[in-house]
PDB file of C-alpha atoms in Angstrom:
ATOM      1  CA  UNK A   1       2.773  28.190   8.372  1.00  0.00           C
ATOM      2  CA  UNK A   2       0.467  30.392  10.669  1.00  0.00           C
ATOM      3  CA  UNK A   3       2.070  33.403   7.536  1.00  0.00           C
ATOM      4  CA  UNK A   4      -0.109  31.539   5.235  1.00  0.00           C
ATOM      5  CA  UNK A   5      -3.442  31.685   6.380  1.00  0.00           C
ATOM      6  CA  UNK A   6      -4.547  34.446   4.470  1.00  0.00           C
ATOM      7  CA  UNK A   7      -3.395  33.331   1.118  1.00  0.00           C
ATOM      8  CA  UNK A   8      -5.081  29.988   0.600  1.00  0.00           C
ATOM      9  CA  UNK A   9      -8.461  30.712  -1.256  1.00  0.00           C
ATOM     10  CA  UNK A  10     -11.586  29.321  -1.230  1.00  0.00           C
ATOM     11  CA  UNK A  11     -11.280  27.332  -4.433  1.00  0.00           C
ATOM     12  CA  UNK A  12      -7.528  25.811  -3.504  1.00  0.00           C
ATOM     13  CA  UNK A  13      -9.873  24.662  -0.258  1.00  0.00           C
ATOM     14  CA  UNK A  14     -12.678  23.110  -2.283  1.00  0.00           C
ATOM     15  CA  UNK A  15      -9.676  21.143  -4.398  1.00  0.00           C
ATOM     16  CA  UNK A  16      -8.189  20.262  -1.424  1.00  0.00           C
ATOM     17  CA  UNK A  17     -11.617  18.803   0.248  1.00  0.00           C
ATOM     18  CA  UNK A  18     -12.482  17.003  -2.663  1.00  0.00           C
ATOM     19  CA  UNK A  19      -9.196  15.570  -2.932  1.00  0.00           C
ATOM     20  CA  UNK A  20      -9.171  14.379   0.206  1.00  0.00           C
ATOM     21  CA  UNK A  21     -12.533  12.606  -0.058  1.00  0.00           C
ATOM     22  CA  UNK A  22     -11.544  10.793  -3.329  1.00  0.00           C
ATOM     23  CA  UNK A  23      -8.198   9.581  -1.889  1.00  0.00           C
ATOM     24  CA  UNK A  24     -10.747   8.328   1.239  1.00  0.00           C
ATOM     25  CA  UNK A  25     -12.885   6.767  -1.027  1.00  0.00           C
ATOM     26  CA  UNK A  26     -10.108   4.966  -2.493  1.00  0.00           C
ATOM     27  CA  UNK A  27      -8.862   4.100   0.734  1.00  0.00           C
ATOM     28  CA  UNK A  28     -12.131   2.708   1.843  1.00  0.00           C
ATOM     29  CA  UNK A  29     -12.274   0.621  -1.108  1.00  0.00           C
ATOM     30  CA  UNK A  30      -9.473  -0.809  -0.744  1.00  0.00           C
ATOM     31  CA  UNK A  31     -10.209  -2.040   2.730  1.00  0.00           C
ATOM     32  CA  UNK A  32     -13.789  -3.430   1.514  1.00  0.00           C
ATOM     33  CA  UNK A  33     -11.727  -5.088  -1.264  1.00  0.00           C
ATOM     34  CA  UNK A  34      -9.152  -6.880   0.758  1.00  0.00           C
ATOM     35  CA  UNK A  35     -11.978  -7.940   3.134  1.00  0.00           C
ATOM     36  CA  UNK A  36     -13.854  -9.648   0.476  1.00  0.00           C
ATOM     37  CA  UNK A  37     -10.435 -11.765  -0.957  1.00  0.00           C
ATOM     38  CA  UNK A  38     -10.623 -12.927   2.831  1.00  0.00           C
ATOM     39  CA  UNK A  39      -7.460 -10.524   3.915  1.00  0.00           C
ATOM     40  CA  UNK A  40      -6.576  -7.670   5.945  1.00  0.00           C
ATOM     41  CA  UNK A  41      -5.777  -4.370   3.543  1.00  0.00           C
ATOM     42  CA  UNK A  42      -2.442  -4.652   6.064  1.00  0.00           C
ATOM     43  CA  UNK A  43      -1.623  -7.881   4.343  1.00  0.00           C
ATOM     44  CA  UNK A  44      -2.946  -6.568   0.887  1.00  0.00           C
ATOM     45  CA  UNK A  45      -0.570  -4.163   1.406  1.00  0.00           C
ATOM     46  CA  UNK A  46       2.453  -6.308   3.020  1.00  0.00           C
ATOM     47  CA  UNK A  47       2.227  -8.131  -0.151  1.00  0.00           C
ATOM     48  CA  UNK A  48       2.088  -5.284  -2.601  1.00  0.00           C
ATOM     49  CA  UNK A  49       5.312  -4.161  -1.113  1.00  0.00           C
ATOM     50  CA  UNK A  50       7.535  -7.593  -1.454  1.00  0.00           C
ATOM     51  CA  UNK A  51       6.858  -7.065  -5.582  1.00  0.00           C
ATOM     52  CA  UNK A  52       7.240  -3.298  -5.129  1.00  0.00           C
ATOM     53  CA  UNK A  53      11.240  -3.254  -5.768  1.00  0.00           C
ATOM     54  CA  UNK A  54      12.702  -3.628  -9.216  1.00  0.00           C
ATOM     55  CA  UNK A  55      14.546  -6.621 -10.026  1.00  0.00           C
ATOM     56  CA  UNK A  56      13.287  -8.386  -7.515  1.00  0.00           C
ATOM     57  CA  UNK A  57      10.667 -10.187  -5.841  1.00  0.00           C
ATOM     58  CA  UNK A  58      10.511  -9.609  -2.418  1.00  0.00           C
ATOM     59  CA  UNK A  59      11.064  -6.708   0.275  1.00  0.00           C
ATOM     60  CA  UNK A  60      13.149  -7.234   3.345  1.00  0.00           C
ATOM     61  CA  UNK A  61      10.511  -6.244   6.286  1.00  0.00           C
ATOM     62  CA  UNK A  62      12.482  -2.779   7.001  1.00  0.00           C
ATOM     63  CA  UNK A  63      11.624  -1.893   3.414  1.00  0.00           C
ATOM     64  CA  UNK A  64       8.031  -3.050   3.863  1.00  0.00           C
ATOM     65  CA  UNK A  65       7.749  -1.195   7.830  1.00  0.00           C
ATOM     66  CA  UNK A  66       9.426   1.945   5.317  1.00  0.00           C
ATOM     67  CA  UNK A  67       6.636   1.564   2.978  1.00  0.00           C
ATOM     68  CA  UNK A  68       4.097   0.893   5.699  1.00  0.00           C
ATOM     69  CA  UNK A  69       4.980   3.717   7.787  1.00  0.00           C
ATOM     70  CA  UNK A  70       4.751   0.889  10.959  1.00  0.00           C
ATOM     71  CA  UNK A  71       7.785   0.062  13.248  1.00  0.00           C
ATOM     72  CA  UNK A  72       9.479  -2.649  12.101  1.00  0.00           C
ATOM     73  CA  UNK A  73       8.402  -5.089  15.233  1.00  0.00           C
ATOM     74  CA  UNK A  74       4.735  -4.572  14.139  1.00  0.00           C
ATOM     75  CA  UNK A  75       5.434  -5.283  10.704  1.00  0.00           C
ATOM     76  CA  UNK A  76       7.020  -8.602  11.970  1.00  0.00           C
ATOM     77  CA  UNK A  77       4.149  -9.781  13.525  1.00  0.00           C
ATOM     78  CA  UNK A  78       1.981  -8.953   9.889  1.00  0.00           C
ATOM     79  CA  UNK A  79       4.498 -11.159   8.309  1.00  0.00           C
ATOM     80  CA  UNK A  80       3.745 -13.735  10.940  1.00  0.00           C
ATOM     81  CA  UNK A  81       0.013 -13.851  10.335  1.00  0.00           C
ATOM     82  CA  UNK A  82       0.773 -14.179   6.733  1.00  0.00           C
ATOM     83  CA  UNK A  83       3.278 -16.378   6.829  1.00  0.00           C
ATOM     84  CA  UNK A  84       0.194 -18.401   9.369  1.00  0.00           C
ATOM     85  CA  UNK A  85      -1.879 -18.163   6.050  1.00  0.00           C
ATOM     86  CA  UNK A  86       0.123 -19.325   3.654  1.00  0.00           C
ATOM     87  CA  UNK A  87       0.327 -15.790   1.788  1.00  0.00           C
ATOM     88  CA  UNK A  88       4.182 -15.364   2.656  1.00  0.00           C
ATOM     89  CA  UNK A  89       7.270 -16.786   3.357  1.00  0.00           C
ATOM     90  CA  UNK A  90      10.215 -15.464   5.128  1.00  0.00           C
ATOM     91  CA  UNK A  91      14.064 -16.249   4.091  1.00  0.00           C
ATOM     92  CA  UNK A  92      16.927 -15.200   5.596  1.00  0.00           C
ATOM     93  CA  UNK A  93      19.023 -12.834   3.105  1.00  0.00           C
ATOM     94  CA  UNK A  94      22.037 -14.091   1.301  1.00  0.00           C
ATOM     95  CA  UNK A  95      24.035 -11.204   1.679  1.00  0.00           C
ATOM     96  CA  UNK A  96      23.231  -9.401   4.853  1.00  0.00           C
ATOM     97  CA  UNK A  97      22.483 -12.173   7.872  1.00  0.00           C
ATOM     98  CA  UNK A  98      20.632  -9.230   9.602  1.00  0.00           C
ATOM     99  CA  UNK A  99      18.102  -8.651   7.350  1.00  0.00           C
ATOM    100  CA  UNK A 100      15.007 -11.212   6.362  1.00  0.00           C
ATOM    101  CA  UNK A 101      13.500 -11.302   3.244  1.00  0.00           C
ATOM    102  CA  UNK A 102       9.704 -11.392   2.671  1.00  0.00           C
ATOM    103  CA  UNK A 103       8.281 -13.556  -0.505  1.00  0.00           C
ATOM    104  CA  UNK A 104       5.361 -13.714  -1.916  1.00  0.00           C
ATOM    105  CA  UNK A 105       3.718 -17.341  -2.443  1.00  0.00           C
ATOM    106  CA  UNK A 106       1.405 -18.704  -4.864  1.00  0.00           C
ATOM    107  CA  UNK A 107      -1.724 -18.052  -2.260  1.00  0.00           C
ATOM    108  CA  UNK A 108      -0.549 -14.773  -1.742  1.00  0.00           C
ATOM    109  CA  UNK A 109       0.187 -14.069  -5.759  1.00  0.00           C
ATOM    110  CA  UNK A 110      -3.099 -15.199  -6.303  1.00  0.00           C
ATOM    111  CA  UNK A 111      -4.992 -12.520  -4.252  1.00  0.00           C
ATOM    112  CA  UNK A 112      -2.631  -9.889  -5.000  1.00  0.00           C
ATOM    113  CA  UNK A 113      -3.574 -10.149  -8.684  1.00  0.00           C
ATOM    114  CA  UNK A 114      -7.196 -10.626  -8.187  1.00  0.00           C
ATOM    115  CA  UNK A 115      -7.145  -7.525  -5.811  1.00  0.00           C
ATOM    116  CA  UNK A 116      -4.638  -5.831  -8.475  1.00  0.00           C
ATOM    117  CA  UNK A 117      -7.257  -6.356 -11.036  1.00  0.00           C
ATOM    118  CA  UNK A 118      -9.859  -4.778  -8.906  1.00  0.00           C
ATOM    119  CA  UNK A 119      -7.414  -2.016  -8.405  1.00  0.00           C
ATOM    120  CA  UNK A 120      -6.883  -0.655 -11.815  1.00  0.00           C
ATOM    121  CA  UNK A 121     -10.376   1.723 -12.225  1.00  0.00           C
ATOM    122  CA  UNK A 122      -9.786   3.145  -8.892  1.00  0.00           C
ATOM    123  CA  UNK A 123      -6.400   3.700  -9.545  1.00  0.00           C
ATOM    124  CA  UNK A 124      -6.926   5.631 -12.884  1.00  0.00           C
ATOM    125  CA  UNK A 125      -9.415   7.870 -11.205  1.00  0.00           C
ATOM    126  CA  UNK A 126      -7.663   9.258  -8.251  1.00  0.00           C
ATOM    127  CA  UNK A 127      -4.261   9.667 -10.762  1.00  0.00           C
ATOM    128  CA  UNK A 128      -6.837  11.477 -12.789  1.00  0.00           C
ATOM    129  CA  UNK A 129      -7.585  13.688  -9.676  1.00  0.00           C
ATOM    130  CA  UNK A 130      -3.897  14.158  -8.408  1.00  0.00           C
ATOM    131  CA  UNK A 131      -3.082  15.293 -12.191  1.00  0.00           C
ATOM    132  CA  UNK A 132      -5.975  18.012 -12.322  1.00  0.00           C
ATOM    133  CA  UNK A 133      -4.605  18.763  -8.896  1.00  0.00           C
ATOM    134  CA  UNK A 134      -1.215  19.174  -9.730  1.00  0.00           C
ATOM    135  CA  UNK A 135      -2.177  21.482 -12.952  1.00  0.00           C
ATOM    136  CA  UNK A 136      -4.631  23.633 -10.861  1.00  0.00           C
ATOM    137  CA  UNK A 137      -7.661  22.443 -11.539  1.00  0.00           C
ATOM    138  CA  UNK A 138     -10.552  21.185  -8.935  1.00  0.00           C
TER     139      UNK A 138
END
């Protein structure tokens, strides 16, 4: 990497910078978002991920630690305090005994969407800013 110093200009920087803010400033409003539905943006998340499979609805809580980037023993103990308010519900899976799967319940479906809804502007923008990225532009 150390080879590549030299090569990286000035305006590949700026893109970079501003790139990084915007994805923080999504970030950030996210959190602020999930606070104000009464939620952790770890459970906003959590339950994002059980209807992030297709064909399905609900993630086993290795795909959601995956998704997460957490260990799966931490992830446990986020299903627990959703499962404590009544945003989850864990089931053991038909097929593999081992493995536990995470569904979303009403509660739960209800923030998600609200905080979906909320979602969609902010969204747009920083795909607008990864595209320009991706093409060159700042």
């Amino acid at each position: 990497m150390a080879s590549q110093r030299g090569s990286v200009g000035k305006q590949h920087l700026e893109a970079l910078s501003d790139f990084r803010f915007r994805l923080r400033s999504f970030l950030r409003f996210s959190e602020d978002a999930a606070r104000a539905e009464g939620i952790t943006v770890l459970q906003y998340q959590l339950m994002l991920h059980t209807q992030g499979f297709p064909g399905r609805e609900w993630a086993t809580v290795s795909e959601i630690a995956e998704r997460l980037q957490a260990q799966p023993h931490g992830v446990v103990a986020l299903v627990s305090r959703c499962e404590e308010a009544g945003l989850v519900k864990r089931k053991p899976s038909s097929t593999d005994r081992r493995q536990v799967e995470v569904h979303l319940l009403a509660a739960g479906r209800k923030k998600l969407e609200q905080l979906a809804v909320l979602h969609e502007d902010q969204v747009a923008q920083l795909a607008e800013v990864v595209s320009l990225a991706s093409r060159g532009g700042a």
